[in-house]
PDB file of C-alpha atoms in Angstrom:
ATOM      1  CA  MET A   1       5.223  -9.868  -8.497  1.00 50.00           C
ATOM      2  CA  SER A   2       6.844  -9.369  -5.176  1.00 52.00           C
ATOM      3  CA  MET A   3       6.606  -5.823  -3.047  1.00 55.00           C
ATOM      4  CA  ILE A   4      10.122  -5.119  -4.313  1.00 54.00           C
ATOM      5  CA  GLU A   5       9.820  -5.681  -7.648  1.00 55.00           C
ATOM      6  CA  LYS A   6       6.961  -3.669  -7.379  1.00 54.00           C
ATOM      7  CA  PHE A   7       8.384  -0.437  -5.979  1.00 55.00           C
ATOM      8  CA  PHE A   8      11.980  -0.472  -5.530  1.00 55.00           C
ATOM      9  CA  LYS A   9      13.173  -0.663  -9.456  1.00 53.00           C
ATOM     10  CA  ASP A  10      16.419   1.253 -10.663  1.00 47.00           C
ATOM     11  CA  PRO A  11      14.960   4.654 -11.403  1.00 44.00           C
ATOM     12  CA  ARG A  12      17.093   4.064 -14.599  1.00 39.00           C
ATOM     13  CA  LYS A  13      14.624   1.569 -15.813  1.00 42.00           C
ATOM     14  CA  GLN A  14      11.414   3.326 -14.843  1.00 43.00           C
ATOM     15  CA  LYS A  15       9.617   4.946 -17.736  1.00 42.00           C
ATOM     16  CA  GLU A  16       8.046   8.360 -17.410  1.00 44.00           C
ATOM     17  CA  SER A  17       4.925   7.957 -15.337  1.00 43.00           C
ATOM     18  CA  GLU A  18       1.597   7.698 -17.636  1.00 42.00           C
ATOM     19  CA  SER A  19      -0.748   8.263 -14.352  1.00 48.00           C
ATOM     20  CA  LYS A  20       0.029  12.312 -13.952  1.00 64.00           C
ATOM     21  CA  SER A  21      -3.552  12.747 -14.322  1.00 83.00           C
ATOM     22  CA  LEU A  22      -4.295  10.605 -11.380  1.00 92.00           C
ATOM     23  CA  ALA A  23      -1.217  12.330  -9.450  1.00 93.00           C
ATOM     24  CA  ARG A  24      -2.454  15.626  -9.327  1.00 93.00           C
ATOM     25  CA  TYR A  25      -5.472  14.107  -6.973  1.00 94.00           C
ATOM     26  CA  PHE A  26      -2.530  13.250  -5.087  1.00 95.00           C
ATOM     27  CA  HIS A  27      -1.033  16.954  -5.064  1.00 95.00           C
ATOM     28  CA  ASP A  28      -4.018  18.946  -4.404  1.00 94.00           C
ATOM     29  CA  LEU A  29      -3.825  18.333  -0.942  1.00 95.00           C
ATOM     30  CA  GLU A  30       0.003  19.027  -0.860  1.00 94.00           C
ATOM     31  CA  GLY A  31       0.715  21.856   1.894  1.00 94.00           C
ATOM     32  CA  SER A  32      -2.627  20.527   3.483  1.00 95.00           C
ATOM     33  CA  PRO A  33      -2.654  18.393   7.370  1.00 96.00           C
ATOM     34  CA  ASP A  34      -4.845  15.911   5.214  1.00 96.00           C
ATOM     35  CA  PHE A  35      -1.914  15.552   2.363  1.00 97.00           C
ATOM     36  CA  PRO A  36      -1.276  11.585   2.172  1.00 97.00           C
ATOM     37  CA  TYR A  37       2.600  11.673   3.074  1.00 97.00           C
ATOM     38  CA  THR A  38       1.862  13.913   6.164  1.00 97.00           C
ATOM     39  CA  LEU A  39      -0.476  11.155   7.004  1.00 97.00           C
ATOM     40  CA  ALA A  40       1.952   8.559   6.768  1.00 97.00           C
ATOM     41  CA  LEU A  41       4.606  10.114   8.484  1.00 97.00           C
ATOM     42  CA  LYS A  42       1.875  10.797  11.293  1.00 97.00           C
ATOM     43  CA  ALA A  43       1.313   7.199  11.269  1.00 97.00           C
ATOM     44  CA  TYR A  44       4.927   6.315  11.486  1.00 97.00           C
ATOM     45  CA  ASP A  45       5.214   8.118  14.625  1.00 96.00           C
ATOM     46  CA  ASN A  46       1.946   7.045  16.464  1.00 96.00           C
ATOM     47  CA  LEU A  47       3.198   3.612  15.733  1.00 96.00           C
ATOM     48  CA  LYS A  48       7.026   4.090  17.429  1.00 94.00           C
ATOM     49  CA  GLU A  49       5.034   5.369  20.384  1.00 94.00           C
ATOM     50  CA  SER A  50       3.028   2.393  20.866  1.00 94.00           C
ATOM     51  CA  ALA A  51       6.119   0.139  20.577  1.00 93.00           C
ATOM     52  CA  GLN A  52       7.910  -1.182  23.330  1.00 93.00           C
ATOM     53  CA  GLY A  53      11.043  -0.337  21.891  1.00 92.00           C
ATOM     54  CA  GLN A  54      13.431  -1.302  18.742  1.00 93.00           C
ATOM     55  CA  GLU A  55      12.254  -4.500  18.300  1.00 92.00           C
ATOM     56  CA  GLU A  56       8.837  -4.961  18.598  1.00 94.00           C
ATOM     57  CA  LEU A  57       8.744  -1.643  16.390  1.00 95.00           C
ATOM     58  CA  PHE A  58      10.678  -3.440  13.706  1.00 94.00           C
ATOM     59  CA  TYR A  59       8.019  -6.562  13.980  1.00 92.00           C
ATOM     60  CA  PHE A  60       5.062  -3.706  13.687  1.00 95.00           C
ATOM     61  CA  LEU A  61       6.757  -2.262  10.370  1.00 95.00           C
ATOM     62  CA  MET A  62       6.955  -5.300   8.501  1.00 93.00           C
ATOM     63  CA  GLU A  63       3.538  -6.574  10.140  1.00 94.00           C
ATOM     64  CA  ASP A  64       2.002  -3.076   8.671  1.00 95.00           C
ATOM     65  CA  CYS A  65       4.004  -3.066   5.464  1.00 94.00           C
ATOM     66  CA  ILE A  66       1.908  -6.881   4.205  1.00 92.00           C
ATOM     67  CA  PHE A  67      -1.099  -5.681   5.590  1.00 95.00           C
ATOM     68  CA  THR A  68      -1.477  -2.290   3.641  1.00 95.00           C
ATOM     69  CA  SER A  69       0.313  -3.950   0.593  1.00 91.00           C
ATOM     70  CA  LEU A  70      -2.254  -6.445   0.713  1.00 91.00           C
ATOM     71  CA  TYR A  71      -4.992  -4.050   1.075  1.00 94.00           C
ATOM     72  CA  ALA A  72      -3.972  -1.655  -1.878  1.00 93.00           C
ATOM     73  CA  THR A  73      -4.521  -4.860  -3.581  1.00 91.00           C
ATOM     74  CA  PHE A  74      -8.628  -4.785  -2.835  1.00 94.00           C
ATOM     75  CA  TYR A  75      -8.800  -0.989  -3.808  1.00 96.00           C
ATOM     76  CA  GLU A  76      -7.214  -1.525  -6.943  1.00 95.00           C
ATOM     77  CA  GLN A  77      -9.816  -4.358  -7.791  1.00 95.00           C
ATOM     78  CA  LEU A  78     -12.756  -1.621  -6.328  1.00 96.00           C
ATOM     79  CA  LEU A  79     -10.958   1.042  -8.727  1.00 96.00           C
ATOM     80  CA  ILE A  80     -11.222  -1.270 -12.114  1.00 95.00           C
ATOM     81  CA  ALA A  81     -14.997  -2.525 -10.646  1.00 95.00           C
ATOM     82  CA  VAL A  82     -15.766   1.444 -10.629  1.00 95.00           C
ATOM     83  CA  LYS A  83     -14.243   1.481 -14.296  1.00 93.00           C
ATOM     84  CA  GLU A  84     -16.308  -1.085 -15.271  1.00 94.00           C
ATOM     85  CA  ASN A  85     -19.334  -0.247 -14.012  1.00 93.00           C
ATOM     86  CA  ASN A  86     -19.442   3.445 -13.825  1.00 88.00           C
ATOM     87  CA  ASP A  87     -23.049   3.759 -13.714  1.00 89.00           C
ATOM     88  CA  VAL A  88     -22.579   2.291  -9.925  1.00 93.00           C
ATOM     89  CA  ALA A  89     -19.820   3.678  -9.066  1.00 92.00           C
ATOM     90  CA  ILE A  90     -20.990   4.944  -5.778  1.00 93.00           C
ATOM     91  CA  PRO A  91     -23.007   1.919  -4.206  1.00 95.00           C
ATOM     92  CA  LEU A  92     -20.068   0.185  -5.361  1.00 95.00           C
ATOM     93  CA  ILE A  93     -17.911   2.527  -2.964  1.00 96.00           C
ATOM     94  CA  ASP A  94     -20.469   2.458  -0.324  1.00 95.00           C
ATOM     95  CA  ARG A  95     -20.719  -1.690  -0.195  1.00 94.00           C
ATOM     96  CA  PHE A  96     -17.291  -1.530  -0.172  1.00 94.00           C
ATOM     97  CA  ALA A  97     -16.720   0.773   2.944  1.00 94.00           C
ATOM     98  CA  ASP A  98     -19.520  -1.218   4.524  1.00 93.00           C
ATOM     99  CA  ASP A  99     -17.437  -4.443   3.672  1.00 91.00           C
ATOM    100  CA  SER A 100     -13.974  -2.913   5.687  1.00 91.00           C
ATOM    101  CA  GLU A 101     -14.402  -5.696   8.785  1.00 92.00           C
ATOM    102  CA  GLU A 102     -14.549  -8.692   7.351  1.00 91.00           C
ATOM    103  CA  ARG A 103     -12.160  -7.351   4.569  1.00 92.00           C
ATOM    104  CA  GLU A 104      -9.904  -6.370   7.190  1.00 94.00           C
ATOM    105  CA  ARG A 105     -10.479  -9.845   9.158  1.00 94.00           C
ATOM    106  CA  MET A 106      -9.414 -11.746   5.987  1.00 92.00           C
ATOM    107  CA  ILE A 107      -6.548  -9.507   5.249  1.00 93.00           C
ATOM    108  CA  ALA A 108      -4.847  -9.725   9.174  1.00 93.00           C
ATOM    109  CA  GLU A 109      -5.748 -13.534   8.361  1.00 90.00           C
ATOM    110  CA  GLN A 110      -3.215 -13.454   5.412  1.00 89.00           C
ATOM    111  CA  THR A 111      -1.076 -11.021   6.788  1.00 90.00           C
ATOM    112  CA  GLN A 112      -0.062 -13.650   9.860  1.00 88.00           C
ATOM    113  CA  TYR A 113       0.525 -16.214   7.252  1.00 87.00           C
ATOM    114  CA  HIS A 114       3.110 -14.421   5.250  1.00 85.00           C
ATOM    115  CA  LEU A 115       4.800 -13.421   8.625  1.00 85.00           C
ATOM    116  CA  SER A 116       5.352 -16.853  10.074  1.00 85.00           C
ATOM    117  CA  PHE A 117       6.579 -17.512   6.312  1.00 83.00           C
ATOM    118  CA  ILE A 118       9.168 -14.798   6.884  1.00 84.00           C
ATOM    119  CA  GLU A 119       9.978 -15.680  10.248  1.00 83.00           C
ATOM    120  CA  ASN A 120      10.416 -19.023   9.607  1.00 81.00           C
ATOM    121  CA  LYS A 121      12.597 -18.321   6.637  1.00 76.00           C
ATOM    122  CA  GLY A 122      10.602 -19.763   3.903  1.00 69.00           C
ATOM    123  CA  LEU A 123       8.803 -22.588   5.763  1.00 66.00           C
ATOM    124  CA  CYS A 124       4.861 -22.788   5.804  1.00 71.00           C
ATOM    125  CA  PRO A 125       3.908 -26.430   6.472  1.00 65.00           C
ATOM    126  CA  GLY A 126       0.095 -26.633   6.429  1.00 64.00           C
ATOM    127  CA  CYS A 127      -0.219 -23.154   5.548  1.00 68.00           C
ATOM    128  CA  PRO A 128      -3.221 -21.957   3.278  1.00 64.00           C
ATOM    129  CA  CYS A 129      -1.668 -18.852   1.738  1.00 58.00           C
ATOM    130  CA  CYS A 130       1.531 -20.238   0.123  1.00 60.00           C
ATOM    131  CA  GLU A 131       0.541 -19.634  -3.409  1.00 61.00           C
ATOM    132  CA  ASN A 132       1.056 -16.178  -2.110  1.00 61.00           C
ATOM    133  CA  HIS A 133       4.016 -15.981  -0.472  1.00 62.00           C
ATOM    134  CA  GLN A 134       6.175 -15.069  -3.244  1.00 73.00           C
ATOM    135  CA  ASP A 135       4.954 -11.711  -2.949  1.00 71.00           C
ATOM    136  CA  VAL A 136       7.006 -11.109   0.111  1.00 78.00           C
ATOM    137  CA  ALA A 137       9.871 -13.890   0.101  1.00 82.00           C
ATOM    138  CA  GLU A 138      12.140 -11.239  -0.817  1.00 86.00           C
ATOM    139  CA  LEU A 139      11.770  -9.502   2.513  1.00 88.00           C
ATOM    140  CA  ILE A 140      13.206 -12.506   4.384  1.00 87.00           C
ATOM    141  CA  THR A 141      16.508 -11.375   3.865  1.00 89.00           C
ATOM    142  CA  TYR A 142      15.576  -7.930   5.293  1.00 91.00           C
ATOM    143  CA  TRP A 143      14.164  -9.477   8.001  1.00 90.00           C
ATOM    144  CA  GLN A 144      17.024 -11.896   8.969  1.00 88.00           C
ATOM    145  CA  LYS A 145      19.232  -8.307   8.535  1.00 91.00           C
ATOM    146  CA  GLY A 146      17.389  -6.503  11.251  1.00 89.00           C
ATOM    147  CA  ASP A 147      17.488  -4.080   8.467  1.00 94.00           C
ATOM    148  CA  ILE A 148      14.883  -1.619   9.874  1.00 94.00           C
ATOM    149  CA  ASP A 149      15.434   1.977   7.725  1.00 94.00           C
ATOM    150  CA  PHE A 150      14.073  -0.347   4.849  1.00 94.00           C
ATOM    151  CA  PHE A 151      10.773  -1.614   6.242  1.00 94.00           C
ATOM    152  CA  THR A 152      10.743   2.341   7.696  1.00 96.00           C
ATOM    153  CA  ASN A 153      11.375   3.337   4.008  1.00 95.00           C
ATOM    154  CA  LEU A 154       8.595   0.991   3.104  1.00 95.00           C
ATOM    155  CA  TYR A 155       6.260   1.230   5.543  1.00 96.00           C
ATOM    156  CA  ILE A 156       5.910   5.231   4.883  1.00 97.00           C
ATOM    157  CA  GLY A 157       5.425   4.227   1.313  1.00 96.00           C
ATOM    158  CA  MET A 158       3.284   2.111   1.322  1.00 96.00           C
ATOM    159  CA  GLN A 159       1.083   4.406   4.192  1.00 97.00           C
ATOM    160  CA  THR A 160       1.310   7.139   1.615  1.00 97.00           C
ATOM    161  CA  ILE A 161      -0.110   4.769  -0.987  1.00 97.00           C
ATOM    162  CA  GLN A 162      -3.064   4.084   1.248  1.00 96.00           C
ATOM    163  CA  PHE A 163      -4.062   7.466   2.340  1.00 97.00           C
ATOM    164  CA  ALA A 164      -3.753   8.433  -1.386  1.00 97.00           C
ATOM    165  CA  MET A 165      -5.780   5.702  -2.737  1.00 97.00           C
ATOM    166  CA  GLU A 166      -8.534   6.505   0.314  1.00 96.00           C
ATOM    167  CA  HIS A 167      -8.638  10.004  -1.081  1.00 97.00           C
ATOM    168  CA  LEU A 168      -8.886   9.018  -4.484  1.00 96.00           C
ATOM    169  CA  ILE A 169     -11.949   6.329  -3.723  1.00 96.00           C
ATOM    170  CA  TYR A 170     -13.933   8.558  -0.765  1.00 96.00           C
ATOM    171  CA  ASP A 171     -13.265  12.009  -2.007  1.00 95.00           C
ATOM    172  CA  VAL A 172     -12.338  12.353  -5.643  1.00 95.00           C
ATOM    173  CA  ILE A 173     -14.643   9.792  -7.527  1.00 95.00           C
ATOM    174  CA  PRO A 174     -17.883  10.741  -5.839  1.00 93.00           C
ATOM    175  CA  SER A 175     -17.347  14.334  -6.995  1.00 91.00           C
ATOM    176  CA  THR A 176     -15.196  14.329  -9.977  1.00 86.00           C
ATOM    177  CA  ASN A 177     -17.233  13.213 -13.016  1.00 74.00           C
ATOM    178  CA  ASN A 178     -14.532  12.860 -15.334  1.00 85.00           C
ATOM    179  CA  VAL A 179     -12.081  10.784 -13.134  1.00 92.00           C
ATOM    180  CA  ILE A 180     -13.559   7.507 -13.674  1.00 92.00           C
ATOM    181  CA  GLY A 181     -12.140   7.832 -17.053  1.00 90.00           C
ATOM    182  CA  LEU A 182      -8.726   7.773 -16.168  1.00 92.00           C
ATOM    183  CA  LEU A 183      -8.891   4.578 -14.280  1.00 93.00           C
ATOM    184  CA  ASN A 184      -7.362   1.386 -15.837  1.00 92.00           C
ATOM    185  CA  HIS A 185      -4.991  -1.164 -14.254  1.00 91.00           C
ATOM    186  CA  GLU A 186      -1.724   0.100 -15.678  1.00 92.00           C
ATOM    187  CA  SER A 187      -2.806   3.946 -14.350  1.00 92.00           C
ATOM    188  CA  ILE A 188      -3.555   2.744 -11.073  1.00 93.00           C
ATOM    189  CA  LEU A 189      -0.022   0.647 -10.591  1.00 92.00           C
ATOM    190  CA  GLU A 190       1.754   3.628 -12.148  1.00 92.00           C
ATOM    191  CA  PHE A 191      -0.044   5.967  -9.896  1.00 94.00           C
ATOM    192  CA  ARG A 192       0.910   3.512  -6.768  1.00 93.00           C
ATOM    193  CA  GLN A 193       4.115   3.597  -8.317  1.00 93.00           C
ATOM    194  CA  TYR A 194       4.230   7.800  -8.445  1.00 94.00           C
ATOM    195  CA  ILE A 195       3.261   7.858  -4.734  1.00 95.00           C
ATOM    196  CA  PHE A 196       5.676   5.640  -3.680  1.00 94.00           C
ATOM    197  CA  ASP A 197       8.647   7.176  -5.425  1.00 94.00           C
ATOM    198  CA  TYR A 198       7.717  10.537  -3.858  1.00 95.00           C
ATOM    199  CA  SER A 199       7.881   9.136  -0.623  1.00 94.00           C
ATOM    200  CA  GLU A 200      10.938   7.311  -1.151  1.00 91.00           C
ATOM    201  CA  GLU A 201      12.932  10.681  -2.743  1.00 91.00           C
ATOM    202  CA  ARG A 202      11.873  12.265   0.802  1.00 87.00           C
ATOM    203  CA  GLY A 203      13.378   9.385   2.920  1.00 73.00           C
ATOM    204  CA  MET A 204      13.225   9.581   6.856  1.00 55.00           C
TER     205      MET A 204
END
């Protein structure tokens, strides 16, 4: 499923979220400096300040959108592993945190392959990540149009998801006994969608 199919859906076709019980941990932070949406806006401001002009900002936005989307897949896998092995949930989370450097290196490498695929208009001779390019293929159109508003909204939504999932993994699960029972593949995906919708509704 592509990034666009995951998040930019016709709201008339969306069923009501079944992840409201997970979403409450997102809203628990609302109004605080650590609220994921607030942190996402701050990350966007920092990215703008680091970019040398609009063209570089556009590139940074697309790069970070892909990187964050790939990273979210690892968060999902961790949450499913926590669900299936709840007796060792904390050691799993600790090991996940310890492996962050190697994981980020691997994700950064995959991100660069996806970027090359997009910049080359869907061509990727000799690329080892061809089987996963369909996830980002629809971004080519927005890249060619120079649609920075699209990538800005996608960036803020993906950053909000990342901060929310980090809060769930590192803060909520270790301190809340019953949250693991709420985890399953569907509820995690719906949690991501709920957060993205929240971000998109507020817009820039």
